[in-house]
Coordinates of C-alpha atoms and ligand atoms in Angstrom, one line a residue:
X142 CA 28.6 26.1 32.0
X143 CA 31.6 24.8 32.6
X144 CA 32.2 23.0 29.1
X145 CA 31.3 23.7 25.7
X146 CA 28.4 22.8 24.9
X147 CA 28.1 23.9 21.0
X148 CA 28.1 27.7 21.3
X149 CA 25.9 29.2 18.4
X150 CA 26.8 32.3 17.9
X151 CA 24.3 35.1 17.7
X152 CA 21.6 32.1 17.4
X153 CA 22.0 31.7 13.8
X154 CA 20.1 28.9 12.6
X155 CA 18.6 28.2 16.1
X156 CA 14.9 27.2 16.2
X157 CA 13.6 28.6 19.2
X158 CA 9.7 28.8 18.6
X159 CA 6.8 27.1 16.7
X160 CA 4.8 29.8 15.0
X161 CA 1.3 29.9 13.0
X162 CA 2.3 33.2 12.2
X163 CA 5.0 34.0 10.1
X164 CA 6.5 31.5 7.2
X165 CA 9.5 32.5 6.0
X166 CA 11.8 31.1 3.3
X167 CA 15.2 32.3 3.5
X168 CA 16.6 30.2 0.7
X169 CA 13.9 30.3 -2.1
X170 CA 12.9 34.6 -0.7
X171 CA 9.4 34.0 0.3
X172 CA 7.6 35.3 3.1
X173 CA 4.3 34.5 3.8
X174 CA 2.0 35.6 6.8
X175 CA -0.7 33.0 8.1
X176 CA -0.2 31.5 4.3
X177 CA -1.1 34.2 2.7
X178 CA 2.1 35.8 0.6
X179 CA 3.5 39.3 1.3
X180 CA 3.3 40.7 -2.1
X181 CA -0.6 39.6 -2.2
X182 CA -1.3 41.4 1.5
X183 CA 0.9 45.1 0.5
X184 CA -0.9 44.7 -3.0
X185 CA -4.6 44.2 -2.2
X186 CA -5.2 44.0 2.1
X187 CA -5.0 46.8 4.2
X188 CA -2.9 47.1 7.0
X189 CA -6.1 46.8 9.1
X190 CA -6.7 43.3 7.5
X191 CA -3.1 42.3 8.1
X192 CA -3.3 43.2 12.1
X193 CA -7.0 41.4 12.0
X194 CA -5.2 38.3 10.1
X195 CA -2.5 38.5 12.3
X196 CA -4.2 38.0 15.7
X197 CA -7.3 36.3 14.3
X198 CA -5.6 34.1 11.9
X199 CA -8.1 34.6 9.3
X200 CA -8.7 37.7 6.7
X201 CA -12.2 39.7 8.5
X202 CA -15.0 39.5 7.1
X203 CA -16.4 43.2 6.4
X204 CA -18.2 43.2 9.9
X205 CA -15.0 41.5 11.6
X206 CA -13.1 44.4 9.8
X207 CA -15.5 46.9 11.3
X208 CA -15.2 46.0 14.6
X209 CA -11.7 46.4 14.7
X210 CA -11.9 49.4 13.3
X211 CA -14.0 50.2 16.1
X212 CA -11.6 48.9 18.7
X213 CA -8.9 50.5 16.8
X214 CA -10.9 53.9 16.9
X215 CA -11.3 54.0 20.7
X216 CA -8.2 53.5 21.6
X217 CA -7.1 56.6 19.9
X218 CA -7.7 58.4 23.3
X219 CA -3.9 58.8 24.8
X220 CA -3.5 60.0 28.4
X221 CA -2.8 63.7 29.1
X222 CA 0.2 62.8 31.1
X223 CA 1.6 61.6 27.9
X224 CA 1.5 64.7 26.3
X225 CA 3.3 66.1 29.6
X226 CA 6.4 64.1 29.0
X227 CA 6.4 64.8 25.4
X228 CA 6.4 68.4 26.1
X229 CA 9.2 67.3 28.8
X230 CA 11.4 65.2 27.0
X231 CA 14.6 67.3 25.5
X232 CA 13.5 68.4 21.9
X233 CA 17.0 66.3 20.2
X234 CA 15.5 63.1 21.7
X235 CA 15.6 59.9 19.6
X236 CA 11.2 59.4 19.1
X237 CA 12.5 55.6 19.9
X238 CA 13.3 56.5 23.3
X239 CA 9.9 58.5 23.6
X240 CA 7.9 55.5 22.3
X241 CA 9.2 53.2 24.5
X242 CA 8.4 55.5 27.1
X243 CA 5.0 56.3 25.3
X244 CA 4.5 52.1 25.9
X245 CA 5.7 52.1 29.4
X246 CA 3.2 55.1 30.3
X247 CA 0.6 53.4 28.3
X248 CA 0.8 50.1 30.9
X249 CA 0.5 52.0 33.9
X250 CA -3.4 52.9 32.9
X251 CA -4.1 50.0 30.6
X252 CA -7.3 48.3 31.9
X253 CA -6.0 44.7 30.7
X254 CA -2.2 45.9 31.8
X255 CA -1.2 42.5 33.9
X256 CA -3.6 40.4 32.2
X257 CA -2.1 37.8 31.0
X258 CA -5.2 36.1 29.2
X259 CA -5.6 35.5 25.6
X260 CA -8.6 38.1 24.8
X261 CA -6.8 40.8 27.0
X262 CA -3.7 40.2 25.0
X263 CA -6.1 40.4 21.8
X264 CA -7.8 43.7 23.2
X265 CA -3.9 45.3 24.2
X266 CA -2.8 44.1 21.3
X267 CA -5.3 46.1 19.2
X268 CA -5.0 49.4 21.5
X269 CA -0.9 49.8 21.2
X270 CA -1.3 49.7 17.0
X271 CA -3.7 52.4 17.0
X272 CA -2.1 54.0 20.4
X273 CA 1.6 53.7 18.6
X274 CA 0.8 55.8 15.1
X275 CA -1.1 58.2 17.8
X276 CA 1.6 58.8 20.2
X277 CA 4.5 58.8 17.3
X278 CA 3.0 61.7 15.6
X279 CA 1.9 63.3 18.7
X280 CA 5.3 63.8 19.8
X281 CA 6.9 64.7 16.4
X282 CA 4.0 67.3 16.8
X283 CA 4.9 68.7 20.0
X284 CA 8.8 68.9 19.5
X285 CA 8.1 71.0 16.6
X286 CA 6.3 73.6 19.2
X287 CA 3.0 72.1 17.5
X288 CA -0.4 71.2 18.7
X289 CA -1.3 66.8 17.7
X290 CA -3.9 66.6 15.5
X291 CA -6.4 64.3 16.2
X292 CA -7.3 61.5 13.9
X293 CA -10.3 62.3 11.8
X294 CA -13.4 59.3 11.6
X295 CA -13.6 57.5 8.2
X296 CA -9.7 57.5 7.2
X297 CA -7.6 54.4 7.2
X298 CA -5.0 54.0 9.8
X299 CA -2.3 54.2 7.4
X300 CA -4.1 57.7 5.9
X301 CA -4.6 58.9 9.5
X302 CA -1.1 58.4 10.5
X303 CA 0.1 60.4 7.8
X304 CA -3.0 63.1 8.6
X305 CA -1.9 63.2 12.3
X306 CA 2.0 63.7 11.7
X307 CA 1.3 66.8 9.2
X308 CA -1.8 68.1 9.5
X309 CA -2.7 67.6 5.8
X310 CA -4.7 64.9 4.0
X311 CA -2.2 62.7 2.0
X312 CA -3.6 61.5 -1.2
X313 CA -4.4 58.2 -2.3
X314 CA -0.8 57.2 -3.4
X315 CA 0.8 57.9 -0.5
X316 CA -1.6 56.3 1.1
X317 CA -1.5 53.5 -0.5
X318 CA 2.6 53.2 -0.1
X319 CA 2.5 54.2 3.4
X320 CA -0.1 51.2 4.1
X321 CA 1.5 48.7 2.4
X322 CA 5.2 49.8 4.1
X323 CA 3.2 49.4 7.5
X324 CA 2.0 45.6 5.7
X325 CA 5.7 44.9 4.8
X326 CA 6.8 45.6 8.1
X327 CA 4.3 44.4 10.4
X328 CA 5.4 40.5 11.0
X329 CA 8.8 38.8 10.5
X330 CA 9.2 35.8 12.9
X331 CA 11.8 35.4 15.2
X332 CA 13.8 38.9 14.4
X333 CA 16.1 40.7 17.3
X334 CA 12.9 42.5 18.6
X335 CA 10.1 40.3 18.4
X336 CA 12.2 37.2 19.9
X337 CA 13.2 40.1 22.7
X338 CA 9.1 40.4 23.5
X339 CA 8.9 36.6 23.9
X340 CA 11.5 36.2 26.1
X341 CA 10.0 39.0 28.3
X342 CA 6.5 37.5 28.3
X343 CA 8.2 34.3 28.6
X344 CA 9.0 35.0 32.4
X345 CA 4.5 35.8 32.9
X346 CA 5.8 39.7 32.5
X347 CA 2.8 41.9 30.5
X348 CA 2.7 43.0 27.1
X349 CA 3.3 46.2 27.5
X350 CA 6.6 45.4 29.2
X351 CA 8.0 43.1 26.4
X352 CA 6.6 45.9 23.5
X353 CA 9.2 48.5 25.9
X354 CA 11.7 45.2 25.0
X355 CA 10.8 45.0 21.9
X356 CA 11.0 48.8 20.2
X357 CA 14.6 49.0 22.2
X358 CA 15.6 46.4 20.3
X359 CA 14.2 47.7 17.0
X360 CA 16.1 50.8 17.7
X361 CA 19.4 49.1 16.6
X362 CA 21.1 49.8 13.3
X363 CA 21.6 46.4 12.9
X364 CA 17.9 46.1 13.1
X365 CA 15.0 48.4 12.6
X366 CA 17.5 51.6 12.9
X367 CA 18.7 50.5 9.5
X368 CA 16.5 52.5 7.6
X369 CA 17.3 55.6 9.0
X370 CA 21.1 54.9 8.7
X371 CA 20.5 53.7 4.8
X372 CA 19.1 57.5 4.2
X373 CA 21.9 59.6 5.9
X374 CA 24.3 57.4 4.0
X375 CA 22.6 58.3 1.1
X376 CA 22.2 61.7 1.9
X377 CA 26.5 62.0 2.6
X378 CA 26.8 60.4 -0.9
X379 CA 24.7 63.2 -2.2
X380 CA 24.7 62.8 -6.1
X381 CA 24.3 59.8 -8.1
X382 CA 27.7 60.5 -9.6
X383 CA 29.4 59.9 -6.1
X384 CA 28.5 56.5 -5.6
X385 CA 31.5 54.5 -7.3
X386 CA 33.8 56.5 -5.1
X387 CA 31.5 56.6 -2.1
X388 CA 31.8 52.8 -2.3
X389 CA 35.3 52.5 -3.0
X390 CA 36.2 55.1 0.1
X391 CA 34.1 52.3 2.0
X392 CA 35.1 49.2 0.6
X393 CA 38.7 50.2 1.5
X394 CA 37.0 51.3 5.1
X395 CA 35.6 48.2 5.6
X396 CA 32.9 50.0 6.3
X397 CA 29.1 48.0 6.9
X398 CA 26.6 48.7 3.9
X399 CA 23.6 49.9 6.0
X400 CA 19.9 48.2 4.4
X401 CA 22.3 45.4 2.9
X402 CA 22.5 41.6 3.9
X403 CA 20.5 40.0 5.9
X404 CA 21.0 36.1 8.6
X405 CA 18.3 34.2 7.1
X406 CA 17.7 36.0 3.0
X407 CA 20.3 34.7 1.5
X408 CA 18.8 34.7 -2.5
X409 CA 16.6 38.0 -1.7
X410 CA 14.5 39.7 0.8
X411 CA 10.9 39.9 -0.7
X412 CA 10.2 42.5 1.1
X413 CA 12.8 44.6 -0.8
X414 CA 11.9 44.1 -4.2
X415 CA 7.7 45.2 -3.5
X416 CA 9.6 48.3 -1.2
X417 CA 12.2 49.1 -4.6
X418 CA 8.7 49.6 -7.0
X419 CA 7.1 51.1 -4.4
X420 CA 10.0 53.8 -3.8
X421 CA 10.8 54.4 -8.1
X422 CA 7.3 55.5 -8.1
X423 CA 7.2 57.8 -5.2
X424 CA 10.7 59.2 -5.6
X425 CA 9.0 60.3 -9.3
X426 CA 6.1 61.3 -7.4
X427 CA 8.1 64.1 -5.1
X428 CA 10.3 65.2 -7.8
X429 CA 13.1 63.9 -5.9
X430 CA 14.4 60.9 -8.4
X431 CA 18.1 61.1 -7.5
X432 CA 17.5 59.3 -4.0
X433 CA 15.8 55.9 -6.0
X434 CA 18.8 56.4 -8.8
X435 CA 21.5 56.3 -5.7
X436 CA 20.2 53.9 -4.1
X437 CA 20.2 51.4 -7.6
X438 CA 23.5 51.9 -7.9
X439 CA 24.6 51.5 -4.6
X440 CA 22.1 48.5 -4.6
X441 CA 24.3 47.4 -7.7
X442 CA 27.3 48.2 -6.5
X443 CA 27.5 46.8 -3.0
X444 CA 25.9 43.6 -4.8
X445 CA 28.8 43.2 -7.4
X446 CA 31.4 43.8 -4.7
X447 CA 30.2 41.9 -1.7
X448 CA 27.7 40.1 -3.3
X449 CA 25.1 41.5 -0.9
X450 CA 21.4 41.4 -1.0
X451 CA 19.2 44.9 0.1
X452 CA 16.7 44.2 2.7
X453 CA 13.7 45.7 4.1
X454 CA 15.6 48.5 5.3
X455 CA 17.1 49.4 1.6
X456 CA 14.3 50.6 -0.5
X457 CA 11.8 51.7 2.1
X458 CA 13.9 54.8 3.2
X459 CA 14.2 56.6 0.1
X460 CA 10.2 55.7 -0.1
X461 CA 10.0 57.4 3.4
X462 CA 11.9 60.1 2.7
X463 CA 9.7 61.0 -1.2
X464 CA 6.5 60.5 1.6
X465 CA 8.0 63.4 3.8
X466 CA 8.7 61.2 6.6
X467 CA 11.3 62.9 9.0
X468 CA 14.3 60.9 8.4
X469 CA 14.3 60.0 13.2
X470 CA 11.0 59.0 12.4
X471 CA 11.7 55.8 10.0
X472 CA 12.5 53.2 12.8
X473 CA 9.0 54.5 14.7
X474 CA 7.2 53.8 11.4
X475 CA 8.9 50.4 11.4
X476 CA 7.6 50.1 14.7
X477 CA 4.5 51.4 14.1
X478 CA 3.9 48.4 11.7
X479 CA 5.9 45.7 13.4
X480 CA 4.1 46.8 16.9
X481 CA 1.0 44.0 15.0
X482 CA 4.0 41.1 14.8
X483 CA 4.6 41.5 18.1
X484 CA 1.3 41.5 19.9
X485 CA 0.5 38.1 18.0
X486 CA 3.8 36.7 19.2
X487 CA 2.6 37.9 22.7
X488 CA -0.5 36.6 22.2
X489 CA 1.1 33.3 20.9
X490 CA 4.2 32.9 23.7
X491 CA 1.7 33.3 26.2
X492 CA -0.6 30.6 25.2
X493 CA 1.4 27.9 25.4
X494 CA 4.4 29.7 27.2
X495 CA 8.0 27.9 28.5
X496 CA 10.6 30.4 30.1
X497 CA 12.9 31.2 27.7
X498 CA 16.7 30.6 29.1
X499 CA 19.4 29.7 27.1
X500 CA 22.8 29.2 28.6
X501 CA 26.3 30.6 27.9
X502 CA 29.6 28.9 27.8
X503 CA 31.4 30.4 30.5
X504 CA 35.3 31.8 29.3
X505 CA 36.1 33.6 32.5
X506 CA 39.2 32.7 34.9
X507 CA 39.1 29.3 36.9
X508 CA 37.9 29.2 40.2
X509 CA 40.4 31.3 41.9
X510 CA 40.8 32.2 45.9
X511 CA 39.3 35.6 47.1
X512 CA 42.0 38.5 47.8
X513 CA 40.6 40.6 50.6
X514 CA 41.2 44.7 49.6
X515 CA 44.3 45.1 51.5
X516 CA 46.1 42.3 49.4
X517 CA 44.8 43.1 46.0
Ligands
LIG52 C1 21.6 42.2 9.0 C2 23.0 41.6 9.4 C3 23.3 42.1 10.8 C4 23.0 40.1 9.3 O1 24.3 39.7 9.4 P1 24.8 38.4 10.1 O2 24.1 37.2 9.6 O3 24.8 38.5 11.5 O4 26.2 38.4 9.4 P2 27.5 39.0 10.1 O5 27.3 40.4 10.6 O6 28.1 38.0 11.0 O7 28.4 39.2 8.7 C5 28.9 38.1 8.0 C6 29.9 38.6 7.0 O8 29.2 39.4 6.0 C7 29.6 40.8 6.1 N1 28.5 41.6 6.0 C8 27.2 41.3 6.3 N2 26.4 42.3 6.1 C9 27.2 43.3 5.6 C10 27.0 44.7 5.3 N3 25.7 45.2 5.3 N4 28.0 45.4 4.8 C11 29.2 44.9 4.8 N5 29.5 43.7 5.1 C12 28.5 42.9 5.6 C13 30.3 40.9 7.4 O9 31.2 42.0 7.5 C14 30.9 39.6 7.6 O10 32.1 39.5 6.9 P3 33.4 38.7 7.5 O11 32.9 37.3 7.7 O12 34.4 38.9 6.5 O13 33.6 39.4 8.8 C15 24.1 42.2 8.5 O14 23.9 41.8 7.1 C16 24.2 43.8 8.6 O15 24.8 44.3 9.5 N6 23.5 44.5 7.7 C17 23.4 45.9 7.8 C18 22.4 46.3 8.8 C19 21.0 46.1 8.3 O16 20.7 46.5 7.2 N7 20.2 45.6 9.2 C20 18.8 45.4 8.9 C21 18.5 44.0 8.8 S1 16.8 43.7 8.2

């Protein structure tokens, strides 16, 4: 454009959607999906319920919840030529770059793949959850020299991920943290990723093409890649009794506090404070205490100093880590959950769709003559 027009940078504060999904508070630290409160669906739904609630827009009923479990079930079936490029791809790989072309792959033999249509967004949307847990631990599988294990009937989704990734049958704890993580993570309104599937489906593209979008996006450490980066910091801090001059060596660094701060929690991230229980008791759990200690003091630290709140990202990856969760694989888990946010906001955009296009204030030189090559 050629003059200002009331740049926003970074879109902070911009309203660019109405929802039905996703109601969150930044000032008072509430999030709520559909009107139901986060801390009720990671205490007492499953994550099943939360993807049913999420694209139905009520809690299921028992035989509601059945069928999805159904739909869920036979989607587990990924094609062979997946399999292929896992066995292809180079074994250092980020999995982010494998999932997104696990999705891309997925679209080319999709039945539903270009339609556009609210039940064939419902039925795609269902088939990428279960088809993302399959395809994540399927590759971390094969890049170990490792056969995938296929899901086994009559286990949750949150129990079969964790069945499919080692082989072994978690127990009901891990369970339990591992499906509520996938609950915590599965919706959060207009974040970097989800707002980068709208404005693909915006333009009439597919699902599966804005769900590629969206888990580049999530790959970010500014976004979903947080998690990962929170547990290598804590891992080069080490001991508990590094962290005051781990965060004086970064203070004086200026260096960004990786799981802290967050545009639109300002008082608290709710999300944070169910994830920081959740992680005390697991890191007891695994005998591996020190990672919850560091991570309250850095927690307490970073608050004092910058006067920073954890998010999400904070607490969940010293829970990961006490679940034995590969450190690479904490942004697919976060996908792996959040791919339920995104199909409803697919399923939403495309129901009452308008291309997204903002504009940008254009700072380049003035209008200026062309130089032919031999003058330049
Ligand atoms: C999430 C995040 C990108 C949101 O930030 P934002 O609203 O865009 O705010 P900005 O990046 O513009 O930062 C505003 C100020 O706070 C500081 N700040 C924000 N988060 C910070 C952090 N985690 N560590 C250190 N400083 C931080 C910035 O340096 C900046 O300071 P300045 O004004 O003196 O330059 C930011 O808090 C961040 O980078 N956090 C770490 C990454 C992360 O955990 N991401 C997951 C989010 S769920």
């Amino acid at each position: 454009m050629t003059e200002s027009s009331g740049l926003i940078r970074g879109l902070e504060g911009v309203v660019a959607a109405e929802t039905q999904l996703c109601d969150l508070d930044g000032a008072n630290g509430r999030l709520a999906y559909r009107g139901y409160d986060i801390a009720d669906l990671a205490r007492q739904a499953t994550f099943e319920e939360v993807v049913y609630l999420l694209l139905y827009g009520e809690l299921p009923k028992a035989a509601q919840l059945d069928a999805l479990v159904v739909g869920l079930t036979a989607a587990r079936e990924i094609p062979r030529e997946m399999l292929q490029v896992f066995r292809m791809a180079p074994k250092a790989t980020d999995p982010m770059r494998v999932l997104q072309a696990s999705v891309a792959i997925l679209g080319m033999s999709d039945p539903d793949a270009t339609d556009n249509s609210h039940g064939a967004n419902v039925r795609k949307a269902i088939r990428l959850t279960s088809q993302f847990a399959v395809a994540i631990c399927a590759h971390h599988r094969v890049r170990q020299g490792l056969e995938p294990v296929s899901a086994l009937a009559g286990l949750s989704h949150a129990a079969n991920f964790l069945y499919m990734l080692t082989g072994e049958r978690p127990g009901p704890a891990a369970v339990k943290a591992f499906d509520a993580s996938l609950t915590l993570y599965a919706e959060h309104e207009l974040n970097a990723s989800t707002f980068t599937t709208r404005a693909i489906v915006s333009t009439q593209s597919d699902m599966h093409s804005a769900v590629a979008g969206g888990v580049g996006a999530l790959k970010g450490p500014l976004h979903g890649g947080a998690g990962e980066a929170v547990m290598r910091t804590l891992m080069e801090i080490g001991e508990v009794a590094n962290v005051d001059a781990f965060t004086e060596r970064s203070l004086a660094a200026k260096r960004r506090f990786m799981g802290m701060g967050h545009r639109v929690y300002k008082a608290g991230d709710p999300r944070a404070a169910i994830l920081k229980g959740m992680a005390e008791e697991a890191c007891k759990q695994s005998g591996q205490f020190k990672w919850y200690e560091m991570a309250v003091k850095l927690h307490a630290r970073i608050a004092k100093e910058k006067g920073l709140i954890p998010n999400v990202d904070f607490y969940s990856a010293p829970l990961f880590y006490s679940l034995g969760i590969p450190v690479d694989l904490f942004t697919p888990v976060i996908a792996a959950g959040r791919i339920a946010g995104w199909g409803a906001n697919i399923v939403e955009q495309h129901d009452d769709n308008r291309l997204i296009r903002p504009r940008a204030d254009y700072v380049g030189p003035k209008r200026r003559e062309f130089v032919t090559r031999d003058k330049r």
